[in-house]
Amino acid sequence: METFSKKVSMAVVRRLPKYYRYLNDLITQGQERISSKELGEMMGLTASQIRQDLNCFGGYGQQGYGYNIMELKSAIEVLLGIDHKHTCIIVGAGNLGLAIANYDEFKRKGFELKAMFDIDPKLVDANVRGIRIFHVKEMTDFIKLYNVKIGILCVPKEHAQIVADEMIDAGVSAIWNFAPTDLKVPDGVIIENVNLSESLFTLSYLLNE
Amino acid sequence: METFSKKVSMAVVRRLPKYYRYLNDLITQGQERISSKELGEMMGLTASQIRQDLNCFGGYGQQGYGYNIMELKSAIEVLLGIDHKHTCIIVGAGNLGLAIANYDEFKRKGFELKAMFDIDPKLVDANVRGIRIFHVKEMTDFIKLYNVKIGILCVPKEHAQIVADEMIDAGVSAIWNFAPTDLKVPDGVIIENVNLSESLFTLSYLLNE
DNA sequence: TAGATTGTTAATCGATTAACAATC
DNA sequence: TAGATTGTTAATCGATTAACAATC
């Protein structure tokens, strides 16, 4: 039962949000503890895999008892960094940008949207639930002033790389990229892609089989 | 050089849309052929992996020459099923539903949006780029009438399962699910999840490290 | 022909599953 | 204490990488 964690592989990291989601549901249902067997059945994973996964980051289980849901949830919350606030901006105030801006859940998990940016003068100065849309030329100064760490990129793919470069120069350390293109960024900058085309094409492949 | 393909693993399938994207770019640039080495450098994969991947579905390469880009692109197009049309509907005409409805790229790849559905009377009968929004109570009949095969689910998670059930009963065979919940569906029905929370939490984890 | 580059087999690496002793 | 269930080691499985003969 080490306090410090083993290396958590990317495969495990990608499952952490799912654990978090199921643990939250269990709390809502008022459950206090759960075994790897039960949780596995709920989530469609093997009990063995769950024990391996959870053991990567410390001994939150207890032989003969299982896992305390509250404790485990808190541990994952800390790992995921959703126990503290993050400052975000959205660049590109089209439908997708607006959809993200309107998604309350992110705010509740500590992702604070400070502003939106767009190049279209018709959108500039508009308000989205109290969030102002600025012209992109204001972006660099804004990022520096508010120490923004997460940039959410919702511009057309033609402009994605240049906006990403500007964000990074200004001090952003992670980009949530919705543009269907692979950004080139310096080492240490985190990119998380959401590529809707790739997702839809995968669905289409499976439909075709 | 078999015509019929070996089993294409899910790992490979998830890479196919990316190959497709890079091949299209190369065509735009007027290039005719490419080696696994060159393509690997562009895409950040090893040449070996590319040869393994492309060999799963037939011999489109030629020793000493490389791959004919046009041919390879066409082959992947067929595999992905984007060489023919698909009939789609969107359920949930919020910002996310609208963002998807407005994404021209999907139409160009053969994903024909036939209608949108919502429960909100303020949205019903509105038009989004020529696409009409109907009340969800019309959904079942519509799916049957137009033989809709792909349902795009953009409703709050509380309603996701029931709408999915209705879609499937009416004849939909694949659901592109944007609700942050795991749908229970009969065998053979295809689910492709886009879980924005899970993506953002993964980014947050990496930022935290 | 000679050089380039594939297709394919073998080696390696990593992730998942199985098994079971440790222990609550 | 006896039963349940973890933590952890070993076995298996699958995916990636390396190597090289085949061949364009």
Coordinates of C-alpha atoms (C1' of nucleotides) in Angstrom, one line a residue:
Chain A
M1 CA 0.0 0.0 0.0
E2 CA 2.4 2.6 -1.3
T3 CA 1.5 6.3 -1.2
F4 CA 3.4 7.2 -4.3
S5 CA 2.0 5.7 -7.5
K6 CA 3.5 3.4 -10.1
K7 CA 3.5 4.7 -13.6
V8 CA -0.1 5.1 -14.7
S9 CA -0.2 4.0 -18.4
M10 CA -2.2 6.0 -20.9
A11 CA -4.6 3.1 -21.3
V12 CA -5.4 3.5 -17.6
V13 CA -5.6 7.3 -17.8
R14 CA -8.3 7.0 -20.5
R15 CA -10.3 4.8 -18.2
L16 CA -10.1 7.1 -15.2
P17 CA -12.9 9.5 -16.3
K18 CA -15.1 6.5 -16.7
Y19 CA -14.4 5.2 -13.2
Y20 CA -15.1 8.7 -11.9
R21 CA -18.4 8.7 -13.7
Y22 CA -19.5 5.4 -12.3
L23 CA -18.3 6.2 -8.8
N24 CA -20.3 9.4 -8.9
D25 CA -23.4 7.5 -9.9
L26 CA -22.9 5.0 -7.1
I27 CA -22.6 7.9 -4.6
T28 CA -25.9 9.4 -5.9
Q29 CA -27.4 6.0 -5.3
G30 CA -26.1 6.1 -1.7
Q31 CA -23.8 3.2 -2.0
E32 CA -20.7 3.2 0.3
R33 CA -18.5 0.4 -0.9
I34 CA -18.1 -1.8 -4.0
S35 CA -16.0 -4.8 -5.0
S36 CA -14.0 -5.0 -8.2
K37 CA -16.3 -7.8 -9.3
E38 CA -19.5 -5.7 -9.0
L39 CA -17.9 -2.6 -10.5
G40 CA -16.6 -4.7 -13.4
E41 CA -20.0 -6.0 -14.1
M42 CA -21.4 -2.5 -14.2
M43 CA -18.7 -1.1 -16.4
G44 CA -18.1 -4.0 -18.7
L45 CA -14.5 -4.6 -17.5
T46 CA -13.0 -7.6 -15.8
A47 CA -12.5 -7.5 -12.0
S48 CA -8.9 -8.3 -12.6
Q49 CA -8.4 -5.3 -14.8
I50 CA -10.1 -3.0 -12.3
R51 CA -7.8 -4.2 -9.5
Q52 CA -4.7 -3.7 -11.7
D53 CA -5.9 -0.2 -12.7
L54 CA -6.7 1.0 -9.3
N55 CA -3.5 -0.4 -7.9
C56 CA -1.5 1.8 -10.2
F57 CA -2.1 4.7 -8.0
G58 CA -2.2 3.3 -4.5
G59 CA -4.1 0.9 -2.2
Y60 CA -7.6 2.2 -2.0
G61 CA -9.0 -1.2 -1.6
Q62 CA -9.3 -3.5 1.5
Q63 CA -9.2 -7.3 1.4
G64 CA -12.6 -8.8 2.2
Y65 CA -14.3 -5.4 1.9
G66 CA -13.8 -3.9 -1.5
Y67 CA -13.3 -0.2 -2.2
N68 CA -14.7 2.7 -0.3
I69 CA -16.5 4.7 -3.1
M70 CA -16.0 8.1 -1.6
E71 CA -12.3 7.6 -1.0
L72 CA -11.7 6.2 -4.4
K73 CA -13.7 9.0 -6.1
S74 CA -11.6 11.6 -4.2
A75 CA -8.4 10.0 -5.2
I76 CA -9.4 9.9 -8.9
E77 CA -10.5 13.5 -8.7
V78 CA -7.1 14.6 -7.5
L79 CA -5.4 12.5 -10.2
L80 CA -7.6 14.1 -12.9
G81 CA -6.9 17.5 -11.5
I82 CA -10.6 18.3 -11.2
D83 CA -10.2 19.1 -7.5
H84 CA -9.0 22.5 -8.4
K85 CA -9.8 25.3 -10.9
H86 CA -8.5 25.7 -14.4
T87 CA -8.7 28.9 -16.4
C88 CA -9.9 28.4 -20.0
I89 CA -10.7 30.3 -23.1
I90 CA -12.5 29.3 -26.3
V91 CA -11.3 30.5 -29.6
G92 CA -14.0 30.3 -32.4
A93 CA -17.5 31.3 -31.4
G94 CA -19.3 29.2 -33.9
N95 CA -21.9 26.6 -33.0
L96 CA -19.3 24.2 -31.5
G97 CA -17.7 26.9 -29.4
L98 CA -21.1 28.0 -28.2
A99 CA -22.1 24.4 -27.4
I100 CA -19.0 24.0 -25.2
A101 CA -19.5 27.4 -23.6
N102 CA -23.0 26.4 -22.7
Y103 CA -22.0 23.1 -21.1
D104 CA -22.5 23.7 -17.4
E105 CA -20.8 20.5 -16.4
F106 CA -17.4 21.8 -17.2
K107 CA -17.8 24.9 -15.0
R108 CA -18.9 22.6 -12.1
K109 CA -15.8 20.6 -12.5
G110 CA -13.6 23.7 -12.1
F111 CA -13.0 24.6 -15.8
E112 CA -13.6 28.4 -15.7
L113 CA -14.3 29.9 -19.0
K114 CA -12.8 33.4 -18.9
A115 CA -13.6 34.6 -22.4
M116 CA -14.3 33.6 -26.0
F117 CA -12.6 34.9 -29.1
D118 CA -13.6 35.2 -32.7
I119 CA -12.6 37.0 -35.9
D120 CA -16.1 37.9 -37.0
P121 CA -17.0 41.5 -36.1
K122 CA -20.7 40.5 -35.9
L123 CA -19.8 38.2 -33.0
V124 CA -17.3 40.4 -31.2
D125 CA -18.7 42.0 -28.0
A126 CA -21.6 39.7 -27.8
N127 CA -22.3 37.9 -24.5
V128 CA -22.8 34.2 -24.0
R129 CA -24.1 33.5 -20.5
G130 CA -22.0 36.3 -19.1
I131 CA -19.0 35.4 -21.2
R132 CA -17.8 38.1 -23.5
I133 CA -16.6 37.4 -27.0
F134 CA -13.5 39.4 -27.9
H135 CA -11.7 39.9 -31.2
V136 CA -8.9 37.3 -31.6
K137 CA -6.3 40.1 -31.8
E138 CA -6.9 40.6 -28.0
M139 CA -6.2 36.9 -27.3
T140 CA -2.5 37.1 -26.5
D141 CA -2.8 39.9 -24.0
F142 CA -5.8 38.2 -22.4
I143 CA -4.0 34.9 -21.9
K144 CA -1.1 36.6 -20.2
L145 CA -3.3 38.8 -18.1
Y146 CA -5.5 36.0 -16.8
N147 CA -2.8 33.4 -16.9
V148 CA -4.9 31.1 -19.0
K149 CA -3.7 27.5 -19.1
I150 CA -6.2 25.7 -21.3
G151 CA -7.1 26.9 -24.8
I152 CA -10.1 25.4 -26.5
L153 CA -9.7 25.5 -30.2
C154 CA -12.9 25.6 -32.3
V155 CA -11.7 27.4 -35.4
P156 CA -11.7 26.0 -39.0
K157 CA -8.7 23.7 -39.6
E158 CA -7.1 26.3 -41.9
H159 CA -6.6 28.6 -38.9
A160 CA -5.9 26.0 -36.2
Q161 CA -2.1 25.9 -36.4
I162 CA -1.6 29.6 -36.3
V163 CA -4.0 30.2 -33.4
A164 CA -2.4 27.3 -31.6
D165 CA 1.0 28.9 -32.1
E166 CA -0.2 32.2 -30.7
M167 CA -1.9 30.5 -27.7
I168 CA 1.3 28.7 -26.8
D169 CA 3.5 31.8 -27.3
A170 CA 1.2 33.6 -24.9
G171 CA 1.5 30.9 -22.2
V172 CA -1.2 28.3 -22.7
S173 CA 0.0 24.8 -21.7
A174 CA -2.8 22.6 -23.1
I175 CA -5.0 22.8 -26.1
W176 CA -8.3 21.0 -26.5
N177 CA -8.4 20.8 -30.2
F178 CA -11.6 20.4 -32.2
A179 CA -10.1 21.3 -35.5
P180 CA -9.6 18.2 -37.7
T181 CA -5.9 18.5 -38.1
D182 CA -2.8 17.4 -36.2
L183 CA -1.2 20.4 -34.5
K184 CA 2.6 20.7 -34.3
V185 CA 3.5 21.9 -30.9
P186 CA 6.7 22.1 -28.7
D187 CA 7.5 19.3 -26.3
G188 CA 5.6 19.6 -23.1
V189 CA 2.5 21.3 -24.5
I190 CA -0.5 19.0 -24.2
I191 CA -2.8 18.4 -27.0
E192 CA -6.1 16.6 -26.7
N193 CA -7.9 16.1 -30.0
V194 CA -11.6 15.6 -30.5
N195 CA -11.9 14.7 -34.2
L196 CA -15.5 14.3 -35.0
S197 CA -14.9 13.1 -38.6
E198 CA -12.6 10.3 -37.4
S199 CA -15.3 9.3 -34.9
L200 CA -18.1 9.3 -37.5
F201 CA -15.9 7.5 -40.1
T202 CA -15.2 4.8 -37.5
L203 CA -18.9 4.4 -36.9
S204 CA -19.4 4.2 -40.7
Y205 CA -16.7 1.4 -41.0
L206 CA -18.5 -0.6 -38.3
L207 CA -21.8 -0.2 -40.0
N208 CA -20.3 -1.4 -43.2
E209 CA -18.9 -4.6 -41.9
Chain B
M1 CA -1.6 -9.9 -52.8
E2 CA -5.0 -11.3 -51.6
T3 CA -8.2 -9.5 -52.6
F4 CA -10.0 -10.5 -49.5
S5 CA -8.7 -8.9 -46.3
K6 CA -7.3 -10.3 -43.1
K7 CA -9.1 -9.3 -39.9
V8 CA -8.7 -5.6 -39.5
S9 CA -8.2 -4.9 -35.8
M10 CA -9.9 -2.1 -34.0
A11 CA -6.6 -0.4 -33.5
V12 CA -6.1 -0.3 -37.3
V13 CA -9.7 0.8 -37.9
R14 CA -9.2 3.8 -35.6
R15 CA -6.2 4.8 -37.7
L16 CA -8.0 4.5 -41.1
P17 CA -9.6 7.9 -40.9
K18 CA -6.2 9.5 -40.2
Y19 CA -4.7 7.7 -43.2
Y20 CA -7.6 8.9 -45.3
R21 CA -7.0 12.5 -44.1
Y22 CA -3.3 12.5 -44.9
L23 CA -3.9 10.8 -48.3
N24 CA -6.4 13.5 -49.2
D25 CA -3.9 16.2 -48.3
L26 CA -1.3 14.6 -50.5
I27 CA -3.7 14.5 -53.4
T28 CA -4.4 18.2 -53.0
Q29 CA -0.7 18.7 -53.1
G30 CA -0.6 16.8 -56.4
Q31 CA 1.5 13.9 -55.2
E32 CA 1.0 10.6 -56.8
R33 CA 2.9 8.0 -54.8
I34 CA 4.3 7.7 -51.3
S35 CA 6.5 5.3 -49.4
S36 CA 5.7 3.9 -46.0
K37 CA 8.8 5.8 -44.7
E38 CA 7.7 9.2 -46.0
L39 CA 4.1 8.7 -44.8
G40 CA 5.3 7.5 -41.5
E41 CA 7.3 10.6 -41.0
M42 CA 4.3 12.8 -41.9
M43 CA 1.9 11.0 -39.6
G44 CA 4.2 10.2 -36.7
L45 CA 4.0 6.4 -37.1
T46 CA 6.7 3.9 -38.0
A47 CA 7.1 2.7 -41.6
S48 CA 6.7 -0.8 -40.3
Q49 CA 3.4 -0.1 -38.7
I50 CA 2.1 1.5 -41.8
R51 CA 3.1 -1.5 -43.9
Q52 CA 1.4 -3.8 -41.4
D53 CA -1.7 -1.7 -41.3
L54 CA -2.1 -1.3 -45.0
N55 CA -1.4 -5.0 -45.5
C56 CA -4.5 -6.0 -43.4
F57 CA -6.7 -5.1 -46.3
G58 CA -4.9 -6.0 -49.4
G59 CA -1.7 -5.3 -51.3
Y60 CA -2.0 -1.7 -52.5
G61 CA 1.8 -1.2 -52.4
Q62 CA 4.5 -2.1 -54.8
Q63 CA 8.0 -3.1 -54.0
G64 CA 10.5 -0.4 -55.0
Y65 CA 7.7 2.1 -55.7
G66 CA 5.6 2.6 -52.6
Y67 CA 1.8 3.2 -52.6
N68 CA -0.3 4.8 -55.2
I69 CA -2.1 7.5 -53.2
M70 CA -5.2 7.6 -55.3
E71 CA -5.7 3.9 -55.2
L72 CA -5.0 3.6 -51.5
K73 CA -7.4 6.5 -50.8
S74 CA -10.2 4.8 -52.8
A75 CA -9.6 1.5 -51.0
I76 CA -9.9 3.2 -47.6
E77 CA -12.9 5.1 -48.7
V78 CA -14.7 1.9 -49.5
L79 CA -13.6 0.3 -46.2
L80 CA -14.9 3.3 -44.3
G81 CA -18.2 3.2 -46.2
I82 CA -17.8 6.8 -47.3
D83 CA -18.1 5.9 -50.9
H84 CA -21.9 5.7 -50.6
K85 CA -24.7 7.7 -48.9
H86 CA -25.9 7.3 -45.3
T87 CA -29.2 8.6 -44.0
C88 CA -29.0 10.4 -40.6
I89 CA -31.1 12.2 -38.2
I90 CA -30.1 14.4 -35.2
V91 CA -32.1 14.2 -32.0
G92 CA -31.6 17.2 -29.7
A93 CA -31.4 20.6 -31.4
G94 CA -29.3 22.3 -28.8
N95 CA -26.0 24.0 -29.6
L96 CA -24.2 20.7 -30.1
G97 CA -26.9 19.3 -32.4
L98 CA -26.8 22.6 -34.4
A99 CA -23.0 22.5 -34.6
I100 CA -23.2 19.0 -36.1
A101 CA -26.0 20.0 -38.5
N102 CA -23.9 22.9 -39.7
Y103 CA -20.8 20.8 -40.4
D104 CA -20.7 20.7 -44.2
E105 CA -18.0 18.2 -44.3
F106 CA -20.3 15.3 -43.2
K107 CA -22.7 16.0 -46.1
R108 CA -19.8 16.0 -48.5
K109 CA -18.8 12.6 -47.3
G110 CA -22.3 11.2 -47.9
F111 CA -23.9 11.6 -44.5
E112 CA -27.3 13.0 -45.4
L113 CA -29.1 14.7 -42.6
K114 CA -32.8 14.1 -43.2
A115 CA -34.3 15.9 -40.1
M116 CA -33.7 17.0 -36.6
F117 CA -35.9 16.3 -33.6
D118 CA -36.4 18.1 -30.3
I119 CA -38.9 18.2 -27.5
D120 CA -38.9 21.9 -27.1
P121 CA -42.0 23.5 -28.8
K122 CA -40.0 26.7 -29.4
L123 CA -37.6 24.8 -31.6
V124 CA -40.1 22.5 -33.4
D125 CA -40.8 23.6 -37.0
A126 CA -37.7 25.8 -37.2
N127 CA -35.4 25.3 -40.1
V128 CA -31.6 24.8 -39.9
R129 CA -30.0 25.2 -43.4
G130 CA -33.1 23.6 -45.0
I131 CA -33.3 20.9 -42.4
R132 CA -36.6 20.9 -40.5
I133 CA -36.9 20.3 -36.7
F134 CA -39.7 18.0 -35.8
H135 CA -41.1 17.0 -32.4
V136 CA -39.6 13.9 -31.1
K137 CA -42.9 12.1 -31.1
E138 CA -42.6 12.1 -34.9
M139 CA -39.2 10.3 -34.8
T140 CA -40.3 6.7 -35.0
D141 CA -42.4 7.2 -38.1
F142 CA -39.8 9.3 -39.7
I143 CA -37.1 6.7 -39.2
K144 CA -39.3 4.0 -40.7
L145 CA -40.4 6.2 -43.6
Y146 CA -36.9 7.3 -44.6
N147 CA -35.2 4.1 -43.6
V148 CA -32.8 6.1 -41.4
K149 CA -29.7 4.1 -40.4
I150 CA -27.7 6.5 -38.3
G151 CA -29.1 8.3 -35.3
I152 CA -27.1 11.2 -33.8
L153 CA -27.9 11.6 -30.2
C154 CA -27.4 15.1 -28.7
V155 CA -29.9 15.0 -25.9
P156 CA -29.2 15.4 -22.1
K157 CA -27.9 12.1 -20.6
E158 CA -31.2 11.6 -18.6
H159 CA -33.1 11.1 -21.9
A160 CA -30.3 9.3 -23.9
Q161 CA -31.2 5.7 -23.1
I162 CA -34.9 6.1 -23.9
V163 CA -34.3 7.9 -27.1
A164 CA -31.8 5.3 -28.1
D165 CA -34.3 2.5 -27.4
E166 CA -36.9 4.3 -29.6
M167 CA -34.4 4.8 -32.4
I168 CA -33.3 1.2 -32.4
D169 CA -36.9 -0.1 -32.2
A170 CA -37.7 2.0 -35.3
G171 CA -34.8 0.5 -37.2
V172 CA -31.6 2.6 -36.7
S173 CA -28.5 0.4 -36.8
A174 CA -25.9 2.8 -35.4
I175 CA -25.9 5.6 -32.9
W176 CA -23.4 8.4 -32.7
N177 CA -23.8 9.2 -29.0
F178 CA -22.8 12.6 -27.6
A179 CA -24.6 12.0 -24.2
P180 CA -22.1 11.3 -21.4
T181 CA -23.5 7.9 -20.6
D182 CA -23.0 4.3 -21.7
L183 CA -26.0 3.1 -23.7
K184 CA -27.3 -0.4 -23.3
V185 CA -28.2 -1.7 -26.8
P186 CA -28.9 -5.1 -28.4
D187 CA -26.1 -7.0 -30.1
G188 CA -25.3 -5.8 -33.5
V189 CA -26.3 -2.2 -32.9
I190 CA -23.3 0.0 -33.3
I191 CA -22.5 2.7 -30.7
E192 CA -19.8 5.3 -31.2
N193 CA -19.4 7.5 -28.2
V194 CA -18.0 11.0 -28.2
N195 CA -17.6 11.8 -24.5
L196 CA -16.4 15.4 -24.2
S197 CA -16.0 15.2 -20.4
E198 CA -13.8 12.2 -20.6
S199 CA -11.7 14.0 -23.2
L200 CA -11.4 17.1 -21.1
F201 CA -10.6 15.2 -18.0
T202 CA -7.8 13.3 -19.8
L203 CA -6.3 16.7 -20.8
S204 CA -6.6 17.8 -17.3
Y205 CA -4.8 14.7 -16.0
L206 CA -1.9 15.3 -18.4
L207 CA -1.7 19.0 -17.4
N208 CA -1.5 17.9 -13.8
E209 CA 1.4 15.5 -14.2
Chain C
dT1 C1' 20.9 -4.6 -63.5
dA2 C1' 20.9 -2.0 -59.0
dG3 C1' 18.3 0.5 -55.7
dA4 C1' 14.2 1.1 -53.4
dT5 C1' 10.7 -0.5 -51.0
dT6 C1' 7.2 -3.7 -50.1
dG7 C1' 5.1 -8.0 -47.7
dT8 C1' 5.8 -10.9 -44.2
dT9 C1' 8.0 -13.4 -40.4
dA10 C1' 10.1 -13.1 -36.0
dA11 C1' 11.1 -10.4 -31.8
dT12 C1' 9.7 -7.2 -28.5
dC13 C1' 6.8 -4.7 -25.9
dG14 C1' 2.7 -3.6 -23.3
dA15 C1' -1.8 -4.5 -21.8
dT16 C1' -5.2 -7.8 -20.2
dT17 C1' -6.5 -11.9 -17.8
dA18 C1' -5.9 -15.7 -14.6
dA19 C1' -4.5 -17.5 -10.3
dC20 C1' -3.6 -17.4 -5.6
dA21 C1' -1.4 -16.1 -1.3
dA22 C1' -2.1 -12.3 1.9
dT23 C1' -5.3 -10.3 5.0
dC24 C1' -9.3 -7.7 6.4
Chain D
dT1 C1' -12.7 -17.8 13.0
dA2 C1' -14.4 -18.3 8.1
dG3 C1' -15.6 -15.9 4.0
dA4 C1' -14.7 -12.3 1.0
dT5 C1' -11.9 -9.8 -1.7
dT6 C1' -7.8 -7.4 -2.4
dG7 C1' -2.8 -6.9 -4.1
dT8 C1' 0.4 -9.0 -6.8
dT9 C1' 2.8 -12.4 -9.6
dA10 C1' 2.6 -15.2 -13.6
dA11 C1' 0.5 -16.5 -18.1
dT12 C1' -1.7 -15.0 -22.1
dC13 C1' -2.9 -12.2 -25.7
dG14 C1' -2.5 -8.5 -29.0
dA15 C1' -0.1 -4.7 -31.0
dT16 C1' 4.1 -2.6 -32.4
dT17 C1' 8.7 -2.8 -34.1
dA18 C1' 12.7 -5.0 -36.4
dA19 C1' 14.6 -7.6 -39.9
dC20 C1' 15.1 -9.3 -44.3
dA21 C1' 13.9 -12.0 -48.4
dA22 C1' 11.0 -11.1 -52.4
dT23 C1' 10.4 -8.2 -56.3
dC24 C1' 9.2 -4.1 -58.8

